[in-house]
Amino acid sequence: MDSVIERLHQGEHIPERVVAQICSLAEELLVEESNIQLIPTPVTVCGDIHGQLHDLFTLFETGGACPDERYLFLGDFVDRGFFSVETFLLLLSLKVRYPDRVYLIRGNHESRQISASYGFYDECLRKYGNASVWRMCCEVFDHLSLGALIGGPGGVFCVHGGLSPEIRTMDEIRKIDRKQEVPHEGPMCDLLWSDPEDGYAFDSVDWSLSSRGAGFIFGEAPVKEFHQRNNTTLIARAHQLVVQGYHEMFDGQLVTVWSAPNYCYRCGNDAAVLTIDDDMNREYKVFEASDHTKMHATGQGRAPLPQYFL
Amino acid sequence: MQRSFREGPWNIETEKGPILGNEDVGKYEDKLGIPMPEMVFGSNFLRLTHKDSGKFICFNAFDALSTVKLGEPDLKLAHTDVWKASKKKFKSEVPVEPGQTDYDVDHVHNPYDWTYSIEYQGTTDLNFNKIPESEAMKDSNEIQIPYTKLQRKEPIMFFDDVMLYEDELGDFGICTYSVKIRVMQDSLFLLARMFMRADNVAFRIRDTRVFVDFKLGRVIREYTEKQGSYAFVKDKIPLWEHDFSKMMRDPQWVDTILPLEKIEIDYADI
Ligand SMILES: [Mn+2]
């Protein structure tokens, strides 16, 4: 496993049969995990990565090398960026090599339907000439857990998207049968998809349907009630781009952490990770895009080549 | 980064910077009453100013987003009905304690057009005269953008492409809005294009084109709306094309497929 990790750092291609080995080892580990993993402090929480492998290297420089530091990744490892395969394989290899130093939970992009349309599938085809690597990874996706609790009572509840109106306690999450493709509806879908809101006159609203017709948006009251019921003090989630890398809401009862700097090679945003120490203090560490990601940057800051558009 | 081109009768200025920060996003949302797209290039703009009269036409994200429609949107996600019907299936069995709420979520707070399909034709103080719609549809219409001339590859003296906003529609598609300009010896041409794909639902393209003839001192603006269902566009992808998702996010190709639903032409003499 060490040589695989080294090769991924060197930007080398990982043969299909090695991918198969990593995936099956990872599945064996993940299948044993509870829907909500209990993680001791200190730990560094990371948001969306989206295939930005070189920024993941910067993340480890920022937060401290793995396995010296403990890490929790909140999902959305793949899609959008150009190195989804290598990013996911690196995280899986680290998980297999250091199971109690690396924790992974599922994002909405860790699904067949989404990763088929937003880059991961195409990348697998391009790099392997067939879809078997994509299929193997999707099998692993189905085994990823749905959330984490950092530090026990008074701790931090971690999830990719947010709350569900049909989930009141963490025990209810523990009872979900998670080993399936992310469903279109229901609590499992909500945990991976829903968004908090405190803007545009949302302060008095607890829950709303999305204008899109499906999906939930939650305000402060459900967050407060979740903390009371579950004896937690913070919800750490990812899923939405935040320009400064992190964004606290509801008087610090919830935070969005985003770990893909210069997202999609054109946003110019910072990224951040959140370290929770033994006294449950929060420390945000902000980092910028790697030179590699900047190299891919399009449009902004340069004079583009003329086009005879009509 | 700022760029400008000041040869000829019009000053052309562009500005390109990073996306808006949390604080500015909040301000925009308060003013416009809708959540902002994920990426709002708030400081970006393209502005043409007529040197002699000071009259201008400008394209920027804030003014564009102020044309997003409030109220029940006309497009819904493909799985909306299934989703709503299944909602009753899932019910928490944990009892509600005193002072806590049993949430029955069945309304949309402040609904808006989540596809960010704008009807923006630029911000301007030019005195535009509208051509009747029946005229605008005709090929023989006297006032129209001279596409034959524009197909000639006259040297381009200034070109820029400015992103104004982009949203991934919550991973259910994409909406992008950007404006391109090319300046030639005796004319300029710009295209402000909104491209929207809602997965399994629909495609939309809303274009504003502006052509300025320097000698004639005439500004012609053409606004078009195109729309088609997702299935309609998908069916048009050639069988031999294997990069399906590339086609589905290529505005230029989709533009050739979608039927024209609306065209407006107006002009201003200066
Ligand atoms: Mn996400």
Coordinates of C-alpha atoms in Angstrom, one line a residue, chain A residues 50 76 80 108-109 113-114 116-119 122 125-126 160 164-169 172 175 184-187 189-190 193 195 197-217 221-226 228-229 239-248 258 263-264 266-269 299-310, chain B residues 1 3 16-23 29-30 33-35 38-39 41 44 73 75-77 79-80 82-84 86-87 89-97 99-103 105-112 114 147 150-156 159-161 163 166-174 180-182 189-191 193 197 199-200 209 243 245 249 252:
Chain A
H50 CA -13.7 17.2 -6.2
D76 CA -17.4 14.7 -2.7
R80 CA -15.5 18.4 -11.6
N108 CA -23.8 13.2 -3.0
H109 CA -21.2 12.8 -5.8
Q113 CA -26.1 8.8 -11.2
I114 CA -24.1 11.9 -10.3
A116 CA -21.8 9.5 -14.4
S117 CA -22.7 13.0 -15.5
Y118 CA -20.2 15.2 -13.7
G119 CA -16.8 14.0 -14.8
D122 CA -15.6 10.2 -18.3
L125 CA -13.1 5.9 -19.5
R126 CA -10.3 8.2 -20.6
H160 CA -22.0 16.0 3.8
S164 CA -33.5 15.8 7.3
P165 CA -37.0 16.7 8.6
E166 CA -37.5 13.0 9.3
I167 CA -34.4 12.5 11.4
R168 CA -34.6 13.6 15.0
T169 CA -31.8 11.5 16.5
E172 CA -32.4 7.0 13.5
K175 CA -30.8 2.4 11.5
H184 CA -33.8 10.1 -4.8
E185 CA -35.8 10.7 -1.6
G186 CA -35.9 10.0 2.1
P187 CA -33.5 10.6 5.1
C189 CA -30.9 11.4 0.5
D190 CA -31.5 14.5 2.7
W193 CA -28.2 16.8 -0.2
D195 CA -28.6 22.9 2.6
E197 CA -30.0 28.9 4.9
D198 CA -29.8 32.1 6.9
G199 CA -30.1 34.7 4.2
Y200 CA -32.9 36.3 2.2
A201 CA -35.5 36.6 5.0
F202 CA -35.0 33.1 6.1
D203 CA -34.5 33.9 9.8
S204 CA -38.0 32.9 10.9
V205 CA -38.3 29.9 8.7
D206 CA -37.5 26.4 10.0
W207 CA -37.8 24.2 6.9
S208 CA -38.5 24.9 3.3
L209 CA -38.8 22.9 0.1
S210 CA -36.4 23.9 -2.5
S211 CA -37.7 26.0 -5.4
R212 CA -36.4 23.2 -7.6
G213 CA -39.3 21.0 -6.5
A214 CA -37.3 18.4 -4.6
G215 CA -34.8 18.8 -1.7
F216 CA -34.9 20.6 1.6
I217 CA -33.5 23.8 3.1
A221 CA -34.5 26.1 14.7
P222 CA -34.0 22.5 13.4
V223 CA -30.2 22.8 14.1
K224 CA -30.9 24.0 17.7
E225 CA -33.3 21.1 18.3
F226 CA -30.9 18.6 16.8
Q228 CA -30.5 19.6 22.2
R229 CA -31.8 16.1 21.3
H239 CA -21.5 20.5 0.0
Q240 CA -21.6 24.2 -0.8
L241 CA -18.8 26.4 -2.1
V242 CA -17.8 29.1 0.3
V243 CA -15.3 31.7 -0.9
Q244 CA -13.3 32.0 2.3
G245 CA -13.1 28.2 2.7
Y246 CA -15.4 28.0 5.7
H247 CA -18.5 29.8 6.9
E248 CA -20.2 29.6 10.3
W258 CA -14.9 23.7 1.7
Y263 CA -12.9 25.4 -7.6
C264 CA -13.3 24.1 -11.1
R266 CA -11.8 29.4 -12.2
C267 CA -13.5 30.5 -9.0
G268 CA -10.6 32.1 -7.3
N269 CA -11.8 30.9 -3.9
G299 CA -10.4 32.8 -18.4
Q300 CA -9.7 34.9 -15.4
G301 CA -6.6 37.2 -15.3
R302 CA -5.4 36.5 -18.9
A303 CA -6.3 37.9 -22.3
P304 CA -8.1 35.1 -24.0
L305 CA -7.5 34.1 -27.6
P306 CA -9.8 35.9 -30.1
Q307 CA -12.8 33.9 -31.5
Y308 CA -15.0 34.6 -34.5
F309 CA -18.2 33.9 -32.6
L310 CA -21.5 34.8 -34.1
Chain B
M1 CA -7.8 42.5 -14.1
R3 CA -8.6 45.8 -19.8
K16 CA -12.4 40.3 -14.4
G17 CA -12.0 39.3 -10.8
P18 CA -12.8 36.5 -8.4
I19 CA -16.3 35.4 -7.3
L20 CA -18.1 37.3 -4.6
G21 CA -17.3 36.6 -0.9
N22 CA -19.9 35.6 1.7
E23 CA -20.6 39.2 2.8
E29 CA -29.4 38.3 -1.6
D30 CA -31.0 40.9 0.6
G33 CA -34.6 38.4 -2.5
I34 CA -33.2 35.2 -4.0
P35 CA -30.2 33.0 -3.2
E38 CA -22.7 29.5 -6.6
M39 CA -20.3 31.7 -8.6
F41 CA -18.4 37.3 -10.6
N44 CA -16.9 41.6 -13.6
P73 CA -40.9 28.6 -11.2
L75 CA -39.6 24.3 -14.5
K76 CA -39.4 21.6 -11.8
L77 CA -36.9 18.8 -11.3
H79 CA -38.3 13.7 -10.0
T80 CA -40.4 16.3 -8.2
V82 CA -42.1 11.1 -7.2
W83 CA -40.3 12.9 -4.5
K84 CA -43.4 14.7 -3.1
S86 CA -42.8 9.5 -1.3
K87 CA -42.4 12.1 1.4
K89 CA -43.3 7.3 3.6
F90 CA -40.6 8.6 5.8
K91 CA -41.6 9.7 9.3
S92 CA -39.5 10.0 12.4
E93 CA -40.8 7.8 15.2
V94 CA -38.9 9.7 17.9
P95 CA -41.5 11.6 20.0
V96 CA -41.6 15.4 19.8
E97 CA -40.7 16.9 23.2
G99 CA -41.3 23.1 22.9
Q100 CA -40.0 21.2 19.9
T101 CA -41.6 20.9 16.5
D102 CA -43.0 18.2 14.3
Y103 CA -41.9 19.5 10.9
V105 CA -42.5 20.6 5.3
D106 CA -44.8 21.3 2.4
H107 CA -44.1 24.8 1.3
V108 CA -41.5 26.7 -0.6
H109 CA -40.2 29.8 1.2
N110 CA -39.8 32.7 -1.3
P111 CA -39.9 30.6 -4.5
Y112 CA -37.9 31.9 -7.5
W114 CA -33.9 28.3 -9.6
Y147 CA -24.2 38.2 -40.1
L150 CA -19.6 39.1 -39.5
Q151 CA -18.7 35.8 -41.1
R152 CA -15.9 37.5 -43.0
K153 CA -12.8 37.1 -40.9
E154 CA -11.9 40.8 -40.5
P155 CA -8.9 41.3 -38.2
I156 CA -9.9 41.4 -34.5
F159 CA -11.4 40.5 -27.9
D160 CA -12.5 39.5 -24.4
D161 CA -14.7 36.9 -22.8
M163 CA -17.9 35.3 -17.0
E166 CA -22.4 30.2 -13.0
D167 CA -24.5 27.8 -11.0
E168 CA -24.5 24.0 -10.9
L169 CA -28.3 24.0 -10.1
G170 CA -27.5 22.0 -7.0
D171 CA -25.9 19.3 -9.1
F172 CA -29.0 19.0 -11.3
G173 CA -27.5 20.8 -14.3
I174 CA -25.8 24.0 -15.2
K180 CA -17.9 38.0 -25.3
I181 CA -16.9 40.9 -27.5
R182 CA -14.8 41.4 -30.6
F189 CA -20.0 42.7 -32.0
L190 CA -20.9 41.2 -28.7
L191 CA -22.8 38.2 -27.5
R193 CA -25.3 34.3 -23.5
R197 CA -29.4 22.7 -18.8
D199 CA -30.9 17.5 -16.2
N200 CA -33.8 15.4 -17.6
R209 CA -26.3 40.3 -29.4
D243 CA -18.5 12.0 -25.5
S245 CA -21.6 14.7 -21.6
R249 CA -22.6 21.1 -21.9
Q252 CA -22.5 26.3 -29.3

